[in-house]
């Protein structure tokens, strides 16, 4: 396993516990049955849906994705508006496999996913039919070709969603943004759309159940989400970064990460060039930091190439055998101090 792969310290035991009300077993079973029915419906209808005009296709994708999330008991709040159509690179923080239908419910787009997902039962075939772009994460030599593919797709006027953290984090801590995908936005001269994702309980606290971290099996994650009550997914569509504002992918990735993390529970400082540093008033005051979550240092660039809350800012596979995100020995401790083989590596996108 390549040591350059993204890592994360989160584990299911420490990060994915549900502290709110729980649904009964019969309700949870019904939720899972409804979700499965929607997945099968999508598989059967995907070929004809792909033949529809983009506007009609996107409307169906939004409706289906919203229905899937609601079938699992997850409600959605959207802050901001999608803005005009056209090619753009959508970048978001990554917490769960739920992030994929969540983004699709707001901004239907083509997703960048790791090649392992292609082999997942039902989901893999559906992802391929939906136009997902796959990347072989353990082959660094394949990265330039992936960037070229992303560039061509963006130049064709498509929206592409990537999760540049490269791995799922629990939402209390966040990973650095890998920069390779940002090169495609520079080459295609398209804007970058930062998107902030969060999952919360009715009392405003972070919801743990959606977190898909560590060595969490997909079946366990599904059951945990189906048993949770009161989970609300929140999406902030943040101001787009216009094409040409940054000439370097390092600065573009740093600006996008700062935008995504600016209103999170605990924004983490990202080193920026002096002329890119935001004015102090542009960053909302952070809540007191959560314990035992050290700041994530910025690593060297190893890449080759709708709204119910008013207190928020108004803005828009596992690797082999589904055991990819092997956690480190101590959660949120000594980040990146262990090799990738001992850390969180799985991301469903």
Coordinates of C-alpha atoms in Angstrom, one line a residue:
X1 CA 0.0 0.0 0.0
X2 CA 1.4 3.4 -1.0
X3 CA 2.4 5.6 1.9
X4 CA 1.5 8.8 -0.1
X5 CA -2.2 7.9 0.1
X6 CA -4.3 10.3 2.3
X7 CA -4.7 9.4 6.0
X8 CA -7.0 10.3 8.8
X9 CA -7.0 9.5 12.6
X10 CA -10.8 9.0 13.1
X11 CA -12.3 5.7 14.2
X12 CA -15.9 4.5 14.5
X13 CA -15.7 3.9 18.3
X14 CA -14.4 7.4 19.0
X15 CA -16.1 9.5 16.3
X16 CA -19.3 7.8 15.0
X17 CA -21.4 7.3 18.2
X18 CA -25.0 8.6 18.0
X19 CA -25.8 10.7 21.1
X20 CA -29.4 11.6 20.1
X21 CA -32.6 9.7 20.0
X22 CA -32.6 6.3 18.4
X23 CA -35.2 4.8 16.0
X24 CA -36.7 1.4 16.8
X25 CA -35.5 -1.7 15.0
X26 CA -38.7 -2.0 12.8
X27 CA -38.3 1.6 11.7
X28 CA -34.7 1.1 10.9
X29 CA -35.5 -2.0 8.8
X30 CA -38.1 -0.1 6.9
X31 CA -35.7 2.7 6.2
X32 CA -33.1 0.3 4.8
X33 CA -35.7 -1.4 2.7
X34 CA -36.8 1.9 1.2
X35 CA -33.2 2.9 0.5
X36 CA -32.6 -0.4 -1.2
X37 CA -35.7 0.0 -3.3
X38 CA -34.5 3.4 -4.5
X39 CA -31.1 2.0 -5.4
X40 CA -32.6 -0.8 -7.5
X41 CA -34.9 1.8 -9.1
X42 CA -31.9 3.9 -10.0
X43 CA -30.0 0.9 -11.5
X44 CA -33.0 0.0 -13.7
X45 CA -33.7 3.6 -14.9
X46 CA -30.2 4.9 -15.3
X47 CA -29.8 4.1 -19.0
X48 CA -32.9 6.0 -20.2
X49 CA -32.3 8.8 -17.7
X50 CA -28.8 9.4 -19.3
X51 CA -30.5 10.1 -22.6
X52 CA -32.5 13.0 -21.2
X53 CA -31.5 16.7 -21.6
X54 CA -29.2 17.9 -18.8
X55 CA -31.9 20.0 -17.1
X56 CA -34.4 17.2 -16.9
X57 CA -31.7 14.7 -15.9
X58 CA -30.4 16.9 -13.1
X59 CA -34.0 17.4 -11.8
X60 CA -34.4 13.7 -11.6
X61 CA -31.1 13.2 -9.9
X62 CA -31.9 15.9 -7.3
X63 CA -35.3 14.3 -6.6
X64 CA -33.8 10.8 -6.3
X65 CA -30.9 11.8 -4.1
X66 CA -33.2 13.7 -1.8
X67 CA -35.6 10.7 -1.5
X68 CA -32.6 8.5 -0.7
X69 CA -31.5 10.7 2.1
X70 CA -35.0 11.1 3.5
X71 CA -35.6 7.3 3.3
X72 CA -32.7 7.0 5.8
X73 CA -34.1 9.6 8.1
X74 CA -31.8 12.4 7.0
X75 CA -33.2 15.8 6.3
X76 CA -31.4 18.5 4.3
X77 CA -30.9 22.2 4.8
X78 CA -29.2 24.2 2.0
X79 CA -27.6 27.6 2.5
X80 CA -27.0 29.6 -0.7
X81 CA -27.8 29.1 -4.3
X82 CA -26.2 27.1 -7.0
X83 CA -25.7 30.0 -9.4
X84 CA -25.5 29.8 -13.1
X85 CA -24.8 26.6 -15.0
X86 CA -21.6 25.8 -16.7
X87 CA -18.4 23.9 -16.0
X88 CA -17.0 24.1 -12.5
X89 CA -14.9 22.1 -10.1
X90 CA -16.9 21.5 -6.9
X91 CA -14.8 20.8 -3.8
X92 CA -16.1 19.7 -0.4
X93 CA -15.0 18.4 2.9
X94 CA -15.6 14.6 3.3
X95 CA -17.4 13.0 6.2
X96 CA -19.4 10.1 4.9
X97 CA -20.6 8.1 1.9
X98 CA -23.8 10.2 2.4
X99 CA -21.8 13.2 1.0
X100 CA -22.2 11.8 -2.5
X101 CA -26.1 11.8 -2.6
X102 CA -26.1 15.0 -0.5
X103 CA -24.1 16.9 -3.1
X104 CA -26.2 15.3 -5.9
X105 CA -29.4 16.5 -4.2
X106 CA -28.1 20.1 -4.4
X107 CA -25.7 20.2 -7.3
X108 CA -25.9 17.2 -9.6
X109 CA -22.5 16.6 -11.1
X110 CA -20.0 13.9 -12.1
X111 CA -18.1 12.5 -9.2
X112 CA -14.5 11.6 -8.9
X113 CA -14.2 8.3 -7.1
X114 CA -11.6 5.7 -6.4
X115 CA -11.5 2.8 -8.8
X116 CA -12.4 0.3 -6.0
X117 CA -16.0 1.5 -5.9
X118 CA -16.5 0.2 -9.4
X119 CA -16.6 -3.3 -7.8
X120 CA -19.0 -2.5 -5.0
X121 CA -22.3 -4.5 -5.3
X122 CA -25.1 -2.4 -6.8
X123 CA -23.4 0.9 -5.9
X124 CA -20.5 0.3 -8.3
X125 CA -22.6 -0.3 -11.3
X126 CA -24.9 2.7 -10.5
X127 CA -21.8 4.9 -10.1
X128 CA -20.5 3.9 -13.5
X129 CA -23.8 4.5 -15.2
X130 CA -24.0 7.9 -13.5
X131 CA -20.8 9.0 -15.3
X132 CA -18.5 8.7 -12.3
X133 CA -14.8 9.3 -13.0
X134 CA -12.6 6.8 -11.4
X135 CA -9.0 7.2 -10.1
X136 CA -6.5 4.6 -9.2
X137 CA -5.3 6.1 -6.0
X138 CA -2.5 3.6 -5.4
X139 CA -0.9 4.4 -8.8
X140 CA 0.6 7.8 -8.6
X141 CA 1.7 7.5 -12.3
X142 CA -2.0 7.4 -13.3
X143 CA -2.6 10.9 -11.7
X144 CA -1.6 13.0 -14.7
X145 CA -4.0 11.1 -16.9
X146 CA -6.8 11.6 -14.3
X147 CA -6.2 15.3 -14.3
X148 CA -6.3 15.4 -18.1
X149 CA -9.6 13.6 -18.0
X150 CA -11.0 16.0 -15.4
X151 CA -9.9 18.9 -17.6
X152 CA -11.7 17.6 -20.7
X153 CA -14.9 17.0 -18.7
X154 CA -14.8 20.5 -17.3
X155 CA -14.1 22.0 -20.7
X156 CA -17.2 20.2 -22.0
X157 CA -19.2 22.3 -19.6
X158 CA -19.8 19.6 -16.9
X159 CA -19.7 20.0 -13.1
X160 CA -17.3 17.7 -11.4
X161 CA -17.3 17.0 -7.6
X162 CA -14.1 16.0 -5.8
X163 CA -13.4 15.5 -2.1
X164 CA -9.8 16.8 -2.0
X165 CA -9.2 15.6 1.6
X166 CA -8.9 12.2 -0.1
X167 CA -10.3 10.4 2.9
X168 CA -13.2 10.7 5.3
X169 CA -12.9 12.7 8.5
X170 CA -15.5 12.8 11.3
X171 CA -16.2 16.6 10.9
X172 CA -14.5 17.6 14.2
X173 CA -11.1 17.5 12.5
X174 CA -10.3 18.0 8.8
X175 CA -7.6 16.9 6.5
X176 CA -5.5 19.0 4.1
X177 CA -6.7 19.5 0.5
X178 CA -4.8 17.5 -2.0
X179 CA -3.9 19.8 -4.9
X180 CA -3.8 17.7 -8.0
X181 CA -7.5 18.1 -8.9
X182 CA -7.2 21.9 -8.7
X183 CA -4.8 21.7 -11.7
X184 CA -7.8 20.6 -13.9
X185 CA -9.7 23.8 -12.9
X186 CA -6.6 25.9 -13.8
X187 CA -6.1 24.1 -17.1
X188 CA -9.8 24.3 -18.1
X189 CA -10.1 27.9 -16.7
X190 CA -13.3 27.2 -14.8
X191 CA -14.3 28.4 -11.4
X192 CA -14.0 26.4 -8.2
X193 CA -17.1 26.0 -6.1
X194 CA -16.3 25.4 -2.4
X195 CA -19.0 23.4 -0.6
X196 CA -19.2 22.9 3.2
X197 CA -20.9 19.8 4.5
X198 CA -22.0 19.1 8.1
X199 CA -24.3 16.7 9.9
X200 CA -26.0 17.9 13.1
X201 CA -28.6 16.9 15.7
X202 CA -31.6 19.1 16.7
X203 CA -29.7 20.7 19.5
X204 CA -27.0 21.8 17.0
X205 CA -24.3 19.4 18.1
X206 CA -22.4 17.5 15.5
X207 CA -24.0 14.2 14.6
X208 CA -21.7 11.2 14.8
X209 CA -23.8 8.5 13.1
X210 CA -23.1 9.6 9.5
X211 CA -19.3 9.6 10.0
X212 CA -17.8 6.8 7.8
X213 CA -14.3 6.6 9.2
X214 CA -11.6 4.2 10.2
X215 CA -12.2 0.5 9.5
X216 CA -16.0 1.0 9.6
X217 CA -17.8 -1.6 7.5
X218 CA -20.4 -0.2 5.1
X219 CA -23.2 -2.4 6.7
X220 CA -22.5 -1.1 10.1
X221 CA -22.6 2.5 8.9
X222 CA -25.9 1.9 7.1
X223 CA -27.4 0.4 10.3
X224 CA -26.1 3.2 12.5
X225 CA -27.6 5.8 10.2
X226 CA -30.9 4.0 9.9
X227 CA -31.2 3.8 13.8
X228 CA -30.3 7.5 14.3
X229 CA -33.1 10.1 14.6
X230 CA -33.0 13.8 14.1
X231 CA -30.0 13.9 11.8
X232 CA -29.9 16.9 9.5
X233 CA -27.4 17.3 6.7
X234 CA -26.4 20.9 6.1
X235 CA -24.9 22.2 2.8
X236 CA -23.3 25.6 2.4
X237 CA -22.9 26.6 -1.3
X238 CA -20.0 29.1 -0.8
X239 CA -19.0 31.9 -3.2
X240 CA -17.2 30.5 -6.2
X241 CA -13.6 31.3 -6.8
X242 CA -13.4 32.8 -10.3
X243 CA -11.2 31.3 -12.9
X244 CA -7.9 33.1 -13.1
X245 CA -7.9 34.5 -9.6
X246 CA -5.0 32.1 -8.7
X247 CA -2.3 31.0 -11.1
X248 CA -1.0 28.2 -8.8
X249 CA -2.8 25.1 -7.6
X250 CA -1.2 25.4 -4.2
X251 CA -2.8 28.9 -3.6
X252 CA -6.1 27.8 -5.2
X253 CA -6.4 24.7 -3.0
X254 CA -5.5 26.8 0.1
X255 CA -8.1 29.4 -0.7
X256 CA -10.8 26.7 -1.3
X257 CA -9.9 24.9 2.0
X258 CA -10.0 28.2 4.0
X259 CA -13.5 28.9 2.5
X260 CA -14.8 25.4 3.4
X261 CA -13.4 25.5 6.9
X262 CA -14.2 29.1 7.8
X263 CA -17.5 28.3 9.5
X264 CA -16.9 24.8 10.7
X265 CA -16.8 23.8 14.4
X266 CA -13.1 24.3 14.6
X267 CA -11.5 26.0 11.6
X268 CA -7.9 25.0 11.3
X269 CA -5.3 27.5 10.1
X270 CA -3.9 26.9 6.7
X271 CA -0.7 28.7 5.7
X272 CA -1.3 31.2 3.0
X273 CA 0.9 33.7 1.2
X274 CA 0.7 37.1 2.9
X275 CA -1.2 38.7 0.0
X276 CA -3.9 35.9 0.2
X277 CA -4.5 36.1 3.9
X278 CA -8.2 37.1 4.6
X279 CA -9.1 40.1 6.6
X280 CA -9.8 39.2 10.3
X281 CA -13.5 40.1 10.0
X282 CA -14.0 37.7 7.1
X283 CA -13.7 34.6 9.4
X284 CA -16.5 34.0 11.9
X285 CA -15.4 33.5 15.5
X286 CA -14.9 29.8 16.2
X287 CA -16.5 27.9 19.0
X288 CA -14.1 26.6 21.8
X289 CA -12.0 23.9 20.3
X290 CA -12.9 20.3 20.9
X291 CA -10.4 18.4 23.0
X292 CA -7.8 16.0 21.7
X293 CA -8.0 17.1 18.1
X294 CA -4.7 18.6 17.1
X295 CA -4.3 20.9 14.1
X296 CA -3.5 19.1 10.9
X297 CA -0.2 20.4 9.5
X298 CA 0.0 21.2 5.9
X299 CA 2.0 18.5 4.1
X300 CA 4.2 19.1 1.2
X301 CA 2.6 18.8 -2.2
X302 CA 3.2 15.2 -3.3
X303 CA 0.8 15.3 -6.2
X304 CA 2.3 15.2 -9.6
X305 CA 0.8 17.3 -11.7
X306 CA -32.7 25.5 0.9
X307 CA -32.6 27.1 4.7
X308 CA -34.0 26.6 8.1
X309 CA -31.2 28.0 10.2
X310 CA -30.4 31.7 10.3
X311 CA -27.3 31.5 12.4
X312 CA -25.1 30.2 9.7
X313 CA -23.6 32.2 6.9
X314 CA -25.8 32.4 3.8
X315 CA -23.8 30.9 1.0
X316 CA -24.3 27.5 -2.2
X317 CA -13.8 2.1 -1.5
X318 CA -12.6 1.0 0.3
X319 CA -9.2 -0.4 -0.8
X320 CA -9.0 -4.1 -1.0
X321 CA -11.8 -6.0 0.6
X322 CA -13.5 -2.9 2.1
X323 CA -11.0 -2.5 4.9
X324 CA -9.2 0.4 3.6
X325 CA -9.5 2.9 6.4
X326 CA -7.3 1.2 8.9
X327 CA -7.2 3.6 11.9
X328 CA -4.2 4.7 13.8
X329 CA -3.6 3.4 17.3
X330 CA -4.8 6.6 19.0
X331 CA -7.7 8.6 17.6
X332 CA -6.9 12.2 16.8
X333 CA -3.4 11.7 18.1
X334 CA -0.2 12.1 16.3
X335 CA -1.7 12.9 12.9
X336 CA 0.2 11.5 10.0
X337 CA 2.7 10.0 12.4
X338 CA 1.9 6.5 11.1
X339 CA 2.1 5.1 7.6
X340 CA -0.9 4.8 5.4
X341 CA -1.3 1.1 6.1
X342 CA -2.1 2.0 9.8
X343 CA -4.4 4.9 9.1
X344 CA -7.7 5.9 7.6
X345 CA -7.5 5.5 3.9
X346 CA -11.1 4.8 2.7
X347 CA -13.2 7.4 0.9
X348 CA -16.3 6.5 -1.0
X349 CA -15.5 9.1 -3.5

